[in-house]
Structures are given as structure tokens and as C-alpha cells.
Short mmCIF file of C-alpha atoms in Angstrom, two decimals:
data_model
loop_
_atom_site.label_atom_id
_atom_site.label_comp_id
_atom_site.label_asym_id
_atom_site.label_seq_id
_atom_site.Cartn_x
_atom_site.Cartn_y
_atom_site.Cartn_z
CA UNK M 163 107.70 87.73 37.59
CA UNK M 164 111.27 89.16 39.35
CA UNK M 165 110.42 87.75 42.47
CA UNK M 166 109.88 83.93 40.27
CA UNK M 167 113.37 84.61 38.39
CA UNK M 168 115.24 85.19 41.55
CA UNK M 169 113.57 82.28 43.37
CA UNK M 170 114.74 79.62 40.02
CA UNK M 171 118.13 81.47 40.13
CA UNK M 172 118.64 80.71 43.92
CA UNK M 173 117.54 77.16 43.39
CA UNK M 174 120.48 77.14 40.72
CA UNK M 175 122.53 78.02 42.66
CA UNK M 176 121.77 75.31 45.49
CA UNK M 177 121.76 72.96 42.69
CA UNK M 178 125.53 74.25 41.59
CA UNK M 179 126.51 74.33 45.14
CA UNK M 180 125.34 70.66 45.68
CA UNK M 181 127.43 69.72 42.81
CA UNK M 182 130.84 71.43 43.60
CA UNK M 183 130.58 69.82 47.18
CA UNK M 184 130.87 66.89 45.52
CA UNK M 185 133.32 66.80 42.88
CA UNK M 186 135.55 68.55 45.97
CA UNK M 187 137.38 67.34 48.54
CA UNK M 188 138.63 64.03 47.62
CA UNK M 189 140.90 63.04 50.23
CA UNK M 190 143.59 60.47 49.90
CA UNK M 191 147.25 59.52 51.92
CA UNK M 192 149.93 59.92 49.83
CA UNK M 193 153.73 58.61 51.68
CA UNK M 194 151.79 58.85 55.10
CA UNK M 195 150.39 62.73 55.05
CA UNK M 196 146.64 63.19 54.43
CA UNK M 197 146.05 65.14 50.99
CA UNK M 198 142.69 66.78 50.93
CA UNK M 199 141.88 67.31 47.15
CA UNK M 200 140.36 71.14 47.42
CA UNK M 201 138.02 72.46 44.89
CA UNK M 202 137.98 76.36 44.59
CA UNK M 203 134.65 78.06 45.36
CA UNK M 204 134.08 81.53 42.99
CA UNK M 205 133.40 83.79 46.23
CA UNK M 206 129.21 84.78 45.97
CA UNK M 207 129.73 87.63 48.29
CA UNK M 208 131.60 89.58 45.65
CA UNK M 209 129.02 88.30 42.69
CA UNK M 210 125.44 90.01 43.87
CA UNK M 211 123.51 88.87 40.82
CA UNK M 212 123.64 85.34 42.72
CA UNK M 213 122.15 84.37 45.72
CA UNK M 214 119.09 86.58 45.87
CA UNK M 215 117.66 85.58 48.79
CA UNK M 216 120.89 85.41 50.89
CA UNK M 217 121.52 88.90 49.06
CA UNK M 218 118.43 90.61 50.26
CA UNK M 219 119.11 89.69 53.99
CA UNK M 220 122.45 92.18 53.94
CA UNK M 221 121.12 94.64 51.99
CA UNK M 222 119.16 95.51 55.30
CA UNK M 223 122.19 95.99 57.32
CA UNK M 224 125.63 97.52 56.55
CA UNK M 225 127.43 94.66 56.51
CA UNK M 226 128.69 93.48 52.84
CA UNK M 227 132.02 92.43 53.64
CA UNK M 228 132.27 91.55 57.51
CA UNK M 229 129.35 90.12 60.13
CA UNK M 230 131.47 91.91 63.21
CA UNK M 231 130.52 95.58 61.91
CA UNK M 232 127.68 94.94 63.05
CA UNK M 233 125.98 94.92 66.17
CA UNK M 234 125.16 91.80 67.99
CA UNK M 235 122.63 92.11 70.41
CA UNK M 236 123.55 88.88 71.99
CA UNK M 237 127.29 88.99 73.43
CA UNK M 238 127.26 84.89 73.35
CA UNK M 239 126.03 84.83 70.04
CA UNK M 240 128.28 84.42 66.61
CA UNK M 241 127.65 85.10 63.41
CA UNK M 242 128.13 82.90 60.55
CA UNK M 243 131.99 83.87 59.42
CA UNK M 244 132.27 81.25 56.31
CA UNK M 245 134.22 83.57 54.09
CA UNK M 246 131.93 82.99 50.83
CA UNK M 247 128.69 84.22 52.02
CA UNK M 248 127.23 86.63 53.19
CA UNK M 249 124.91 84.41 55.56
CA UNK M 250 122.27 85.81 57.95
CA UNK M 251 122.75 82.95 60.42
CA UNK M 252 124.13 83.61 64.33
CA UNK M 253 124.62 81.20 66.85
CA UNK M 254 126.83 79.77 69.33
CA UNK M 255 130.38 79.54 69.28
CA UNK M 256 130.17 75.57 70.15
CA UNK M 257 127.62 75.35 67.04
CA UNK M 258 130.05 77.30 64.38
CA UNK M 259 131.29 74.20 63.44
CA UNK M 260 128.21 71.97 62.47
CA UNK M 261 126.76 75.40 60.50
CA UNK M 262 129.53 75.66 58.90
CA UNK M 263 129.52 71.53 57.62
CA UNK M 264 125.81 71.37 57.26
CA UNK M 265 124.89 74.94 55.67
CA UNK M 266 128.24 75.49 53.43
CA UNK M 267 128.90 71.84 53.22
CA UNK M 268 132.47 72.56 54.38
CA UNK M 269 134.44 69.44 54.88
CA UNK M 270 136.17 68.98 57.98
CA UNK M 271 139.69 66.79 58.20
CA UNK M 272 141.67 65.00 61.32
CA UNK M 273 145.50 65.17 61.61
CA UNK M 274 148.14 66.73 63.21
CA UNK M 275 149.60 67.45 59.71
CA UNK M 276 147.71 67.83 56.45
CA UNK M 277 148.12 68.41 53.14
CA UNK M 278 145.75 70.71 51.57
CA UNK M 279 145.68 70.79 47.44
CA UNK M 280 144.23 73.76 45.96
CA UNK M 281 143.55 72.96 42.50
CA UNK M 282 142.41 75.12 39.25
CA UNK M 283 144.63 77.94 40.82
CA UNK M 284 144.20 80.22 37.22
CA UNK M 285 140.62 80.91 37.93
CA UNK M 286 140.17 84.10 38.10
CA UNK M 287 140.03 86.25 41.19
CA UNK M 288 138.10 86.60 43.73
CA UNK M 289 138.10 82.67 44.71
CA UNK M 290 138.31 80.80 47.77
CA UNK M 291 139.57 77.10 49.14
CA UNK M 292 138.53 76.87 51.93
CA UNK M 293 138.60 73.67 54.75
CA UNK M 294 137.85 72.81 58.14
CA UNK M 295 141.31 71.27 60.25
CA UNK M 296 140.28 69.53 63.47
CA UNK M 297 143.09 69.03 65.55
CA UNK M 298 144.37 69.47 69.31
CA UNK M 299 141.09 69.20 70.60
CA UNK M 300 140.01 72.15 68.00
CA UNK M 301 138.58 72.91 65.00
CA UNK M 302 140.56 75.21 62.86
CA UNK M 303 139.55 77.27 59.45
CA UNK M 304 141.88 77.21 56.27
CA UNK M 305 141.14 80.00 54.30
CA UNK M 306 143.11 80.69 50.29
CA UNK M 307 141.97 83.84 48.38
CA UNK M 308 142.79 84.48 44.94
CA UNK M 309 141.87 88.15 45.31
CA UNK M 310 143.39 91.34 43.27
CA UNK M 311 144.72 94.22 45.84
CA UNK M 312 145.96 95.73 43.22
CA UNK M 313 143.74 95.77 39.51
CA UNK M 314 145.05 93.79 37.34
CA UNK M 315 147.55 92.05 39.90
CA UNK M 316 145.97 89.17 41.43
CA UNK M 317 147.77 87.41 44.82
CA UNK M 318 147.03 84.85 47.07
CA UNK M 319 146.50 84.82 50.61
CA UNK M 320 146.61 82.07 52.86
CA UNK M 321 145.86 82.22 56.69
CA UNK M 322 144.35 79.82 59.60
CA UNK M 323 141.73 81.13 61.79
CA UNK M 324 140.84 78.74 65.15
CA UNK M 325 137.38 78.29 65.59
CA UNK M 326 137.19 80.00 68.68
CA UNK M 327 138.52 82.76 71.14
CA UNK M 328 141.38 84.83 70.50
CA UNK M 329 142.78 83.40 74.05
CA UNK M 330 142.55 79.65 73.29
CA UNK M 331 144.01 80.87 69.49
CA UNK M 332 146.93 82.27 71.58
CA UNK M 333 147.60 78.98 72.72
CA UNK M 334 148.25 77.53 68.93
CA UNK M 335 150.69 78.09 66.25
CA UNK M 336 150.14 77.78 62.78
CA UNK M 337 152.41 76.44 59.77
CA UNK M 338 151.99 76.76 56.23
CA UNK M 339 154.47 75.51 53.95
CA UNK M 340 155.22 75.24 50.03
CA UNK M 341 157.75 73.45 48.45
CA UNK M 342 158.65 72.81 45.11
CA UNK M 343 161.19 73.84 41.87
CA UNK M 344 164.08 73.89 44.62
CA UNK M 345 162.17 76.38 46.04
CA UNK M 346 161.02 76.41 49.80
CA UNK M 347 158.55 79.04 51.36
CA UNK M 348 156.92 78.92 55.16
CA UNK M 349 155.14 80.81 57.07
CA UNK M 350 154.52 80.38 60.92
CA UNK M 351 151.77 82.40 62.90
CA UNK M 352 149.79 82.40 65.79
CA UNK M 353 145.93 81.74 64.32
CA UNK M 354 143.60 84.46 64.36
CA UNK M 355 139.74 84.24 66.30
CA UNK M 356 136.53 83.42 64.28
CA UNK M 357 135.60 86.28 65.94
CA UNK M 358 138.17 88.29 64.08
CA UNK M 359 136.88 89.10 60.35
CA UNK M 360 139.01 87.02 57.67
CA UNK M 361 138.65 89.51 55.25
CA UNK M 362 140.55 92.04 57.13
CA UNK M 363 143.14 89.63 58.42
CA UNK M 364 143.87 89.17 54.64
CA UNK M 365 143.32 92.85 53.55
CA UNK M 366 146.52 93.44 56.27
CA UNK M 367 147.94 91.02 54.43
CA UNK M 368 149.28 89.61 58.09
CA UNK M 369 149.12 86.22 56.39
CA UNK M 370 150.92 84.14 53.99
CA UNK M 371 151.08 86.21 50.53
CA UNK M 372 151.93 85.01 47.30
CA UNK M 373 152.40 86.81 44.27
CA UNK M 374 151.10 85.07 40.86
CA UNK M 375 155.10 84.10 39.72
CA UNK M 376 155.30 82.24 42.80
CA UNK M 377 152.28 80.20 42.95
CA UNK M 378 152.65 79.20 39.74
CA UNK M 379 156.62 78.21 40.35
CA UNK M 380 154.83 76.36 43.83
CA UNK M 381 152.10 74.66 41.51
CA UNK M 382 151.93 71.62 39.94
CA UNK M 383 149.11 70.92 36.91
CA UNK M 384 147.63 74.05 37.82
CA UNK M 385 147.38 72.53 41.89
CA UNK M 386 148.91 74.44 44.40
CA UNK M 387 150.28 72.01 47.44
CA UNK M 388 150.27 73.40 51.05
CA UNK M 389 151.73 71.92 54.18
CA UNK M 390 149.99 72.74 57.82
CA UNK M 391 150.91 71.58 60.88
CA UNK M 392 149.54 73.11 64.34
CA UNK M 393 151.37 72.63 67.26
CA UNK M 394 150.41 74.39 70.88
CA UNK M 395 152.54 77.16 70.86
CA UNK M 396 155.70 77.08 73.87
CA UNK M 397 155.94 80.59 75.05
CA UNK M 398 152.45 79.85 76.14
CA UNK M 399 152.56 76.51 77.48
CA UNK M 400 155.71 77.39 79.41
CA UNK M 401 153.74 80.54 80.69
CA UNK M 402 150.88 78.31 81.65
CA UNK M 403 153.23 76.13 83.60
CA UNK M 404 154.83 78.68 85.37
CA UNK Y 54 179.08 126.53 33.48
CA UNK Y 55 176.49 123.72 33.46
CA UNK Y 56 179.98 121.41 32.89
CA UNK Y 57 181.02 122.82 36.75
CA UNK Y 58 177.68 122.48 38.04
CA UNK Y 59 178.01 118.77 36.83
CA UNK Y 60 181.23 118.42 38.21
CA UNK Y 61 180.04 119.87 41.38
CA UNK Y 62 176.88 117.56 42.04
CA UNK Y 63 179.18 114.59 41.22
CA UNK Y 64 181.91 115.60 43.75
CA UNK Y 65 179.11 116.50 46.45
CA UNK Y 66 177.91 112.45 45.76
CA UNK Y 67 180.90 110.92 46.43
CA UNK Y 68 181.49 113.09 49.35
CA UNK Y 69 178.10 111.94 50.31
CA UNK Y 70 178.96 108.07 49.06
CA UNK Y 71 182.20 108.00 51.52
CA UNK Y 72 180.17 109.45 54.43
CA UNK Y 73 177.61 106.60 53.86
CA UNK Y 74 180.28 103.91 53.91
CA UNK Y 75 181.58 105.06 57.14
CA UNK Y 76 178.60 105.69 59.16
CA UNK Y 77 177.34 102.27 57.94
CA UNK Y 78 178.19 98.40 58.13
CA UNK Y 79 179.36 98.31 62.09
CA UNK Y 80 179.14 94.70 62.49
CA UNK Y 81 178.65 92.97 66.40
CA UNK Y 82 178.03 89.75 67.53
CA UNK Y 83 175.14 88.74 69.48
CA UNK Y 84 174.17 85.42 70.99
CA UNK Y 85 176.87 83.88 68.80
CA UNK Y 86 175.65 84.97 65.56
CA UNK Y 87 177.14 87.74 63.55
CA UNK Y 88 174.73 90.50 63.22
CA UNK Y 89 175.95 93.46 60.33
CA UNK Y 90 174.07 96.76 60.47
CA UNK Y 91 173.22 97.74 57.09
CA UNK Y 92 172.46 100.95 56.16
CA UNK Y 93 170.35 102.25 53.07
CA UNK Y 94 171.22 103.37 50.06
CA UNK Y 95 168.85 105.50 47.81
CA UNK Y 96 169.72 103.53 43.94
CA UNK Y 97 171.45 106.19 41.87
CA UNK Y 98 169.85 104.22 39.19
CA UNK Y 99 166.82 105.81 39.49
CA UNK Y 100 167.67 109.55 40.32
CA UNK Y 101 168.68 110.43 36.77
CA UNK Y 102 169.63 114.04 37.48
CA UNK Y 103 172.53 112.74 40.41
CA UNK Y 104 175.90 111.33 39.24
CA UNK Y 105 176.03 112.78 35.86
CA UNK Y 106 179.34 110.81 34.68
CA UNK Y 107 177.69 108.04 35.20
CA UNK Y 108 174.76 108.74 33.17
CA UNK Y 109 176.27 110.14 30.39
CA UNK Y 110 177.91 107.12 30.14
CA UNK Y 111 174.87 105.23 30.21
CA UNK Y 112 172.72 107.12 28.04
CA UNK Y 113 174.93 106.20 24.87
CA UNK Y 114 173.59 102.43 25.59
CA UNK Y 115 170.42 101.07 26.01
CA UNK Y 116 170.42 99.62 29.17
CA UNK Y 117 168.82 101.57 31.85
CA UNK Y 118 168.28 99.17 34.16
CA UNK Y 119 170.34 95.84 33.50
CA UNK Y 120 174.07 95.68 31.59
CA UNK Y 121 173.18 92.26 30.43
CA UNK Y 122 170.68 93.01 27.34
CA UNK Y 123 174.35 94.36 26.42
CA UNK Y 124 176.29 92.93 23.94
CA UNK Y 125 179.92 92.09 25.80
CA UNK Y 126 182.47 91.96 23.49
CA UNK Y 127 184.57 89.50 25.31
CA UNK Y 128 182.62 86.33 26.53
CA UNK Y 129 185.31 86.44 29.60
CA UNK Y 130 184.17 89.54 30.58
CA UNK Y 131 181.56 90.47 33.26
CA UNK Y 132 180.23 94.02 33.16
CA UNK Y 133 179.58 95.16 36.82
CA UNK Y 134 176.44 94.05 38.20
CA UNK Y 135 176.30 96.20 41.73
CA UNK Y 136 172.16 96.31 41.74
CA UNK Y 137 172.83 100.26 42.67
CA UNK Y 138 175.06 102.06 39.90
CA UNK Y 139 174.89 102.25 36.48
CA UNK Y 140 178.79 101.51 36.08
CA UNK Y 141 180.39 101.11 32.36
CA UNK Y 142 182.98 98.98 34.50
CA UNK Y 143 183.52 95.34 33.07
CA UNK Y 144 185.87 92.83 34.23
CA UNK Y 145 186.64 89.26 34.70
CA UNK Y 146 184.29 87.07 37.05
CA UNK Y 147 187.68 86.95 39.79
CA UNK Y 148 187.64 90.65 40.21
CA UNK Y 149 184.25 91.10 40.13
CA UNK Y 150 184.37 91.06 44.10
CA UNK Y 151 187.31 93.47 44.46
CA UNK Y 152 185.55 95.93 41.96
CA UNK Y 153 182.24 96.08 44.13
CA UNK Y 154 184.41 96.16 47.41
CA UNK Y 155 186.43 99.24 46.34
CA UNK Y 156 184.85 100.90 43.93
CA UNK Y 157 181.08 101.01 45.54
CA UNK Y 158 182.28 99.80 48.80
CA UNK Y 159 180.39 97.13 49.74
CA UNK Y 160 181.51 95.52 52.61
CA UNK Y 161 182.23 91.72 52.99
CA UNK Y 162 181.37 89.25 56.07
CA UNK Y 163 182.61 85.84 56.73
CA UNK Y 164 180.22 83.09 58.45
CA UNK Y 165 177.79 80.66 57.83
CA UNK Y 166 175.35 82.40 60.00
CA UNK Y 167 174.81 85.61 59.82
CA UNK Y 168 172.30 88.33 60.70
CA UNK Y 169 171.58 90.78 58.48
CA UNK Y 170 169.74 94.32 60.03
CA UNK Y 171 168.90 96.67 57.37
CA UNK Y 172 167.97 100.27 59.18
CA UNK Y 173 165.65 103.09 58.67
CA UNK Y 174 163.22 100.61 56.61
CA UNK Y 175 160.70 104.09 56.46
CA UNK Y 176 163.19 105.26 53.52
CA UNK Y 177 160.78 106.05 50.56
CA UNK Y 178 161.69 103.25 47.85
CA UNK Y 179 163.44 102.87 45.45
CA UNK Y 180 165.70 101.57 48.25
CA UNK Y 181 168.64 99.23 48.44
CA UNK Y 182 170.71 97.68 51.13
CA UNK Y 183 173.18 95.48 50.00
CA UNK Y 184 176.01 93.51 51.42
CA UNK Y 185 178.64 90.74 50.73
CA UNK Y 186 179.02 87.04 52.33
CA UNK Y 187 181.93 85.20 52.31
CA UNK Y 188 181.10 81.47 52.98
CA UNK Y 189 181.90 78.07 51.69
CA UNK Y 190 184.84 79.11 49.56
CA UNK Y 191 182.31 81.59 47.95
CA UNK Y 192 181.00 85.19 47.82
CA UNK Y 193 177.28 86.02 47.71
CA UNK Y 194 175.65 89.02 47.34
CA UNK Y 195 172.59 89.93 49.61
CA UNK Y 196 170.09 92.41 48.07
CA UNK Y 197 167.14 93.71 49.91
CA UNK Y 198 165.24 96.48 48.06
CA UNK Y 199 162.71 98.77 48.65
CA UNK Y 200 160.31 99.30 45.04
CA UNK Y 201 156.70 100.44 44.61
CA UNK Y 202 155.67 97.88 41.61
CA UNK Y 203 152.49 98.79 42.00
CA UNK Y 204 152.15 102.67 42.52
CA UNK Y 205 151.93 103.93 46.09
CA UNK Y 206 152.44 100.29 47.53
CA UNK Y 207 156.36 99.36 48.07
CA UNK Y 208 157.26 95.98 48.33
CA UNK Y 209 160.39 94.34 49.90
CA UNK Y 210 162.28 92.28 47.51
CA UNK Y 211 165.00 90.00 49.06
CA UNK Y 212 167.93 88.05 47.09
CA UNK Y 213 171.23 86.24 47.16
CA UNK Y 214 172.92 86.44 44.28
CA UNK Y 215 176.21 84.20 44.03
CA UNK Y 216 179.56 85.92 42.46
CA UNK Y 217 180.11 83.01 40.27
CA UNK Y 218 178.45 81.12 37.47
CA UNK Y 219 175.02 79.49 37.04
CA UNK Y 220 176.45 75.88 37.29
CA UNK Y 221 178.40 76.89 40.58
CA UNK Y 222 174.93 78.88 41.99
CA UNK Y 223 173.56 75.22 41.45
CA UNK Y 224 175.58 73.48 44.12
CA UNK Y 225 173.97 76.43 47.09
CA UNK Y 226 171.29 76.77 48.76
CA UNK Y 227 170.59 80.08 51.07
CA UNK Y 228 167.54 80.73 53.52
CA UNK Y 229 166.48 84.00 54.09
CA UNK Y 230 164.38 84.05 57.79
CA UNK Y 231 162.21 86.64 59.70
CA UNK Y 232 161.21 85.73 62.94
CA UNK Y 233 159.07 88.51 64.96
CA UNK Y 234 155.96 88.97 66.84
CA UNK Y 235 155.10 85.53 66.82
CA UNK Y 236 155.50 85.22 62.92
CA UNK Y 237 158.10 83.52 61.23
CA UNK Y 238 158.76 83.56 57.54
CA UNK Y 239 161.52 81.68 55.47
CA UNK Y 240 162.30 81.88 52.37
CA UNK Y 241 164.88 79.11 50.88
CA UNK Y 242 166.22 78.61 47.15
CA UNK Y 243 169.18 78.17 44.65
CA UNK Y 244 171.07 81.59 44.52
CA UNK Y 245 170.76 83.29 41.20
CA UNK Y 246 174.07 83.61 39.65
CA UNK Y 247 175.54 87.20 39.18
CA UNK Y 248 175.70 86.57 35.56
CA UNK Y 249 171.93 87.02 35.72
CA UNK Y 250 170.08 90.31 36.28
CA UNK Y 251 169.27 91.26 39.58
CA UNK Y 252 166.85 93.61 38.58
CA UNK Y 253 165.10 90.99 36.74
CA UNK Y 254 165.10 88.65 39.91
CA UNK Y 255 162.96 91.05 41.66
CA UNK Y 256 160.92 92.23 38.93
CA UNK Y 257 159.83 88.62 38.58
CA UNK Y 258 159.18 87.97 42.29
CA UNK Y 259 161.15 84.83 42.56
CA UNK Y 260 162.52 86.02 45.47
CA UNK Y 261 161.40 86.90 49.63
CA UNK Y 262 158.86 89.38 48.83
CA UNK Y 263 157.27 91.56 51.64
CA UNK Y 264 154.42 93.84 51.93
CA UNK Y 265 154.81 97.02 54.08
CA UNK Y 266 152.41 95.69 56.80
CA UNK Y 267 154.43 92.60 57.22
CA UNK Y 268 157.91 94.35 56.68
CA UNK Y 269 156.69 96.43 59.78
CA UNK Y 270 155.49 93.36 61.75
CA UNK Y 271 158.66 92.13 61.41
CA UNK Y 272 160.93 95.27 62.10
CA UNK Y 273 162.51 96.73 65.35
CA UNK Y 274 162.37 100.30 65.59
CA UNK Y 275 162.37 101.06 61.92
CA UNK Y 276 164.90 97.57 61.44
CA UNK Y 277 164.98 94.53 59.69
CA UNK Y 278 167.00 91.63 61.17
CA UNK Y 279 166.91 88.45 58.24
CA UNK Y 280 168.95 86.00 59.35
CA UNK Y 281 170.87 84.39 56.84
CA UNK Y 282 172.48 80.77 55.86
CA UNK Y 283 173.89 79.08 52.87
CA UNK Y 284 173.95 75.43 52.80
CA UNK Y 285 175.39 73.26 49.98
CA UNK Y 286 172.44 71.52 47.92
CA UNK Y 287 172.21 68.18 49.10
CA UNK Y 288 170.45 66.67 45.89
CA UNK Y 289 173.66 68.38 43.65
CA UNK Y 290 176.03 66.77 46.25
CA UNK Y 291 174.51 63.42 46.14
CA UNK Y 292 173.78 63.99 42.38
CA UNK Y 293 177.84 64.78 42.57
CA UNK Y 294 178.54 61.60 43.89
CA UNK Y 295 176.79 59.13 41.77
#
């Protein structure tokens, strides 16, 4: 009878997921930039009534928050690192990409410069936007967390992660920026590995952090508007010239 | 007897005040930009059983933290809004500079550019360093603080405040800018005017706000360079001008 509930509440979820992917990610060109209309995903890694299936898989290993604290027996092989789930799938670092569109229906967007609209920003924590950026030849990973450090004090946390090694992400530099209210914030980076764990990147807090006051001076309707623009970072390209 | 021992402590602070001023504030120039070493200052504000005057004076009101939920008696005066003391002084907005210069000895730079290096960033909070900046006909006051808002977790609160009124604050603009380690963060707005509360600024976040793992990214040797300009707002010029 359990093992029936949990199969009809994993098919609701699928069903739910289906549906969010999409109302989300409406993308439209507003005075020449690419918008990309965002919807927020409530994170199912922190939620373990959901997902049953996908839930039982960890429980075996001792891995709830990051893939890389585990073992891999193959060196070539990666495992999944979409932030929201706590997926049993490895593979390929040249295959990251297509698991990460097919299985968590992640959209993917072209352009040197994007704008990425996080909308319903007063959901409660812990939420995620999260997008694919392909540009310069690669494939990049925009992750925003609504998450509460603190109880009671939620922040956001926004940070770019290249899909692929730390040595190509050397190569890149990231830029988010918010504007609004005569009010101007940016924040400029070098983007952090896949292989690196996004939850720790943002636990660090080595990423763009906003407190609640400031998104909402930043937002608009209850949307949140974010700049990015990658560019190949010069220290290295001079370095690589030399 | 507890009269002299009062007496004592607040003779043994100002010894300790005028010590502070002289060891601090050396100001150099590097690569063209001037660059003022600032040192800390622990906020008598906060350490109740220092500066006893002071606090006598204080305790008669109820404003432990900000003179403006004061009533002033005269609408032309501006009680003294240095973020660090609780001073009964109040004055008229033109002598507001000359009262924080000589009385709590804050020192004044002139330049568009300047660098700003606030030492010893380890302090415990609460924290200030503060300084003045003489530029486009104006003076602004630069407050970085040290405070735990959250218990056990100090944050970095950054500011420019302008000595002058809301309308004139309007007509600024002044970027605050880290730049270390391959990270850059800016920070732009409208200056807050000094008729405002600092401590209110900060306690709202609308302001450069740091964590202690990016503070540290960002600081040499225990230091924090922000590098500082003030513009004048275009959109009030052009708005001006119409």
C-alpha cells in the first residue's frame, strides 16, 4: 500500500514538474537584450516527502547535499550537479548538458549578454532559478537561491558555474548586474567548475549576496532583473599569448 | 569616589581618542589615486560603561542609538550625527563639518578618486571606520562598519552619507568598488543625506553589505581598499535643465 502511495506521489510530481517547465521560461527581446522569463523551482532536495523514488537512491549513500562527497569510481565520469535534485545519474562531462535539458527540462539560452528575470521572488525559501547560458563556445549554469543562512533571515545568492573544468572556467569571467530605484549593484567573478559543488560555493557565500531589503528595492512586480555578460577573462588570454 | 573613577576612565579615553587620531589617517598616493589609511574605531556607542559624560548625558533621552527620533527644538538645528558618539552637540548644517573635524577628529580628503583602506578588518564588531570627502563643492561622509545583525555572524555595512540636505544628496551619485582576487563588486547609489540616520541606513541594508568570507576575499593582510567616486546624477542634471 506505501510502496503504491509513493509511486502516485512521484507521478505527481512528474506531472507538476511537466507543468512548471512550461509556464517557465518565456523568452522575449526587450530594446535588443534577450529576457528569459524564469520561473522559480521550490528546491525537492530540501523537501524529502517528494520524490520518493529519487529519495530512496541517496538514502544509500551519504550524499544529501553534494554528489562530489562521494566517491566516483570512474575519474571521467560526472555526476548529475542540477542544484534541485538529488539525482542518481553520472556521466560524461560532454553529456552534462543534454541531462541536464532532457532530465530537468532546463532551458538553455544563446547570447553574449542576457537578461535573466526571476519572478515570484517572495516565495518562501529554499527556491531556485535556475538556467542554462551558452556562450563562447560554452555552456554555462545560472544558479539563484532563496535560502535562509540565518532562521528567519532569508538571502539570495546568485553565482555562474561553467559547465566544465576549473581550467577552461579560469579562462571566463562572469558579470551579474542589478539595477534599479537609482540603485546599481555588480558583481564580477571568475565562474566556478561543475565539478565544484554549488551548494558550497553559495554556503561561502563567494557569490553575489543579497539581503531581502535589497532584492526587493532591485525588484519589480515581485521580478527580480539580472544582467550577465561573460567575457574571456584578459589576465588569461594575455598569459596564453605570452 | 565613583565620581573620580568616572572622571578617570573618561580622561584615560580621550588620552586613548588623541593617540588614535595620530597613529591613524596617513594618507599616500599610489598610481595616481589618493589612497587614506583608515584606522578602526571601536563605537563608544555600544560600550556603555566607557565615556561616562557622555552617557549620562544620553541616558536622560531616549535615543540610544539615533538623535533624530529627538525632538529638535530649532528646525535650523542639526544635532551631531558622527555614527560613533553619542554627542548632546547640535548645531547648524554649516558647522556640522567643523564639529566632526575637531571635536571627534575625523579627518577630511579632497579628490574625486579616492581609495579608501580600512586596517585591522579582524577587529571584533561593533566596528567603525569613518572618514570625510571633500568633492564637488561638497562634504561626504564614508562609513564602513563592522556589526553582527545576526549573532556570531558580522557583516560589513558600507555608506556615504552627504553633509547637506536630502534635496542636495539628490543631485550625487557615489560608487563604492572592491576589486580583489579576481572578484569585483560595486556598489552605486544616491548618498543618504546626514539629516537621516546612519544607523538606520545600515540596519536596513540599503547600503554595500559584506559577509566575512567575502570581506576577507577582498582584504590585504587584514585591509580593505574600496575605492571611491562621486559623480553628479545625470538624470537630476538633465532633469535640471529642462
Amino acid at each position: 500500500m506505501l510502496f503504491f502511495t509513493q509511486c502516485f506521489g512521484a507521478v505527481l510530481d512528474l506531472i507538476h514538474l511537466r507543468f512548471q517547465h512550461y509556464k517557465a521560461k518565456r523568452v522575449f527581446s526587450a530594446a535588443g537584450q534577450l529576457v528569459c522569463v524564469v520561473n522559480p523551482t521550490h528546491s525537492l532536495k530540501y523537501a524529502p516527502t517528494r520524490c520518493a523514488a529519487v529519495q530512496a537512491s541517496t538514502e544509500q549513500g551519504i550524499l544529501p547535499h553534494c554528489h562530489h562527497q562521494e566517491a566516483v569510481h570512474d575519474p571521467q565520469l560526472v555526476p548529475c550537479t542540477c542544484p534541485l535534485f538529488s539525482c542518481p545519474w553520472e556521466g560524461h562531462l560532454e553529456v552534462v548538458v543534454s541531462h541536464l535539458r532532457q532530465t530537468h527540462h532546463i532551458s538553455i539560452l544563446q547570447g553574449a549578454e542576457i537578461v535573466f528575470l526571476a519572478t515570484d521572488m517572495h516565495l518562501p525559501a529554499p527556491t531556485d532559478w535556475i538556467i542554462m547560458h551558452s556562450c563562447l563556445g560554452h555552456q554555462f549554469l545560472l544558479v539563484l537561491r532563496k535560502q535562509e543562512k540565518y532562521e528567519g533571515h532569508p538571502q539570495f545568492f546568485a553565482t555562474m558555474m561553467l559547465i566544465g573544468t576549473p581550467t577552461q572556467a579560469n579562462n571566463f569571467t562572469y558579470r551579474l548586474e542589478l539595477n534599479r530605484n537609482q540603485r546599481r549593484l555588480k558583481w564580477e567573478a571568475t565562474p566556478r567548475s561543475i565539478l565544484e559543488c554549488v551548494d558550497s560555493v553559495i554556503s561561502d557565500g563567494d557569490c553575489l549576496v543579497l539581503n531581502t531589503s535589497l532584492a526587493q528595492l532591485f525588484s519589480d512586480n515581485g521580478s527580480l532583473a539580472i544582467g550577465i555578460a561573460i567575457t574571456t577573462s584578459k589576465v588569461h588570454s594575455s598569459e596564453a599569448e605570452m
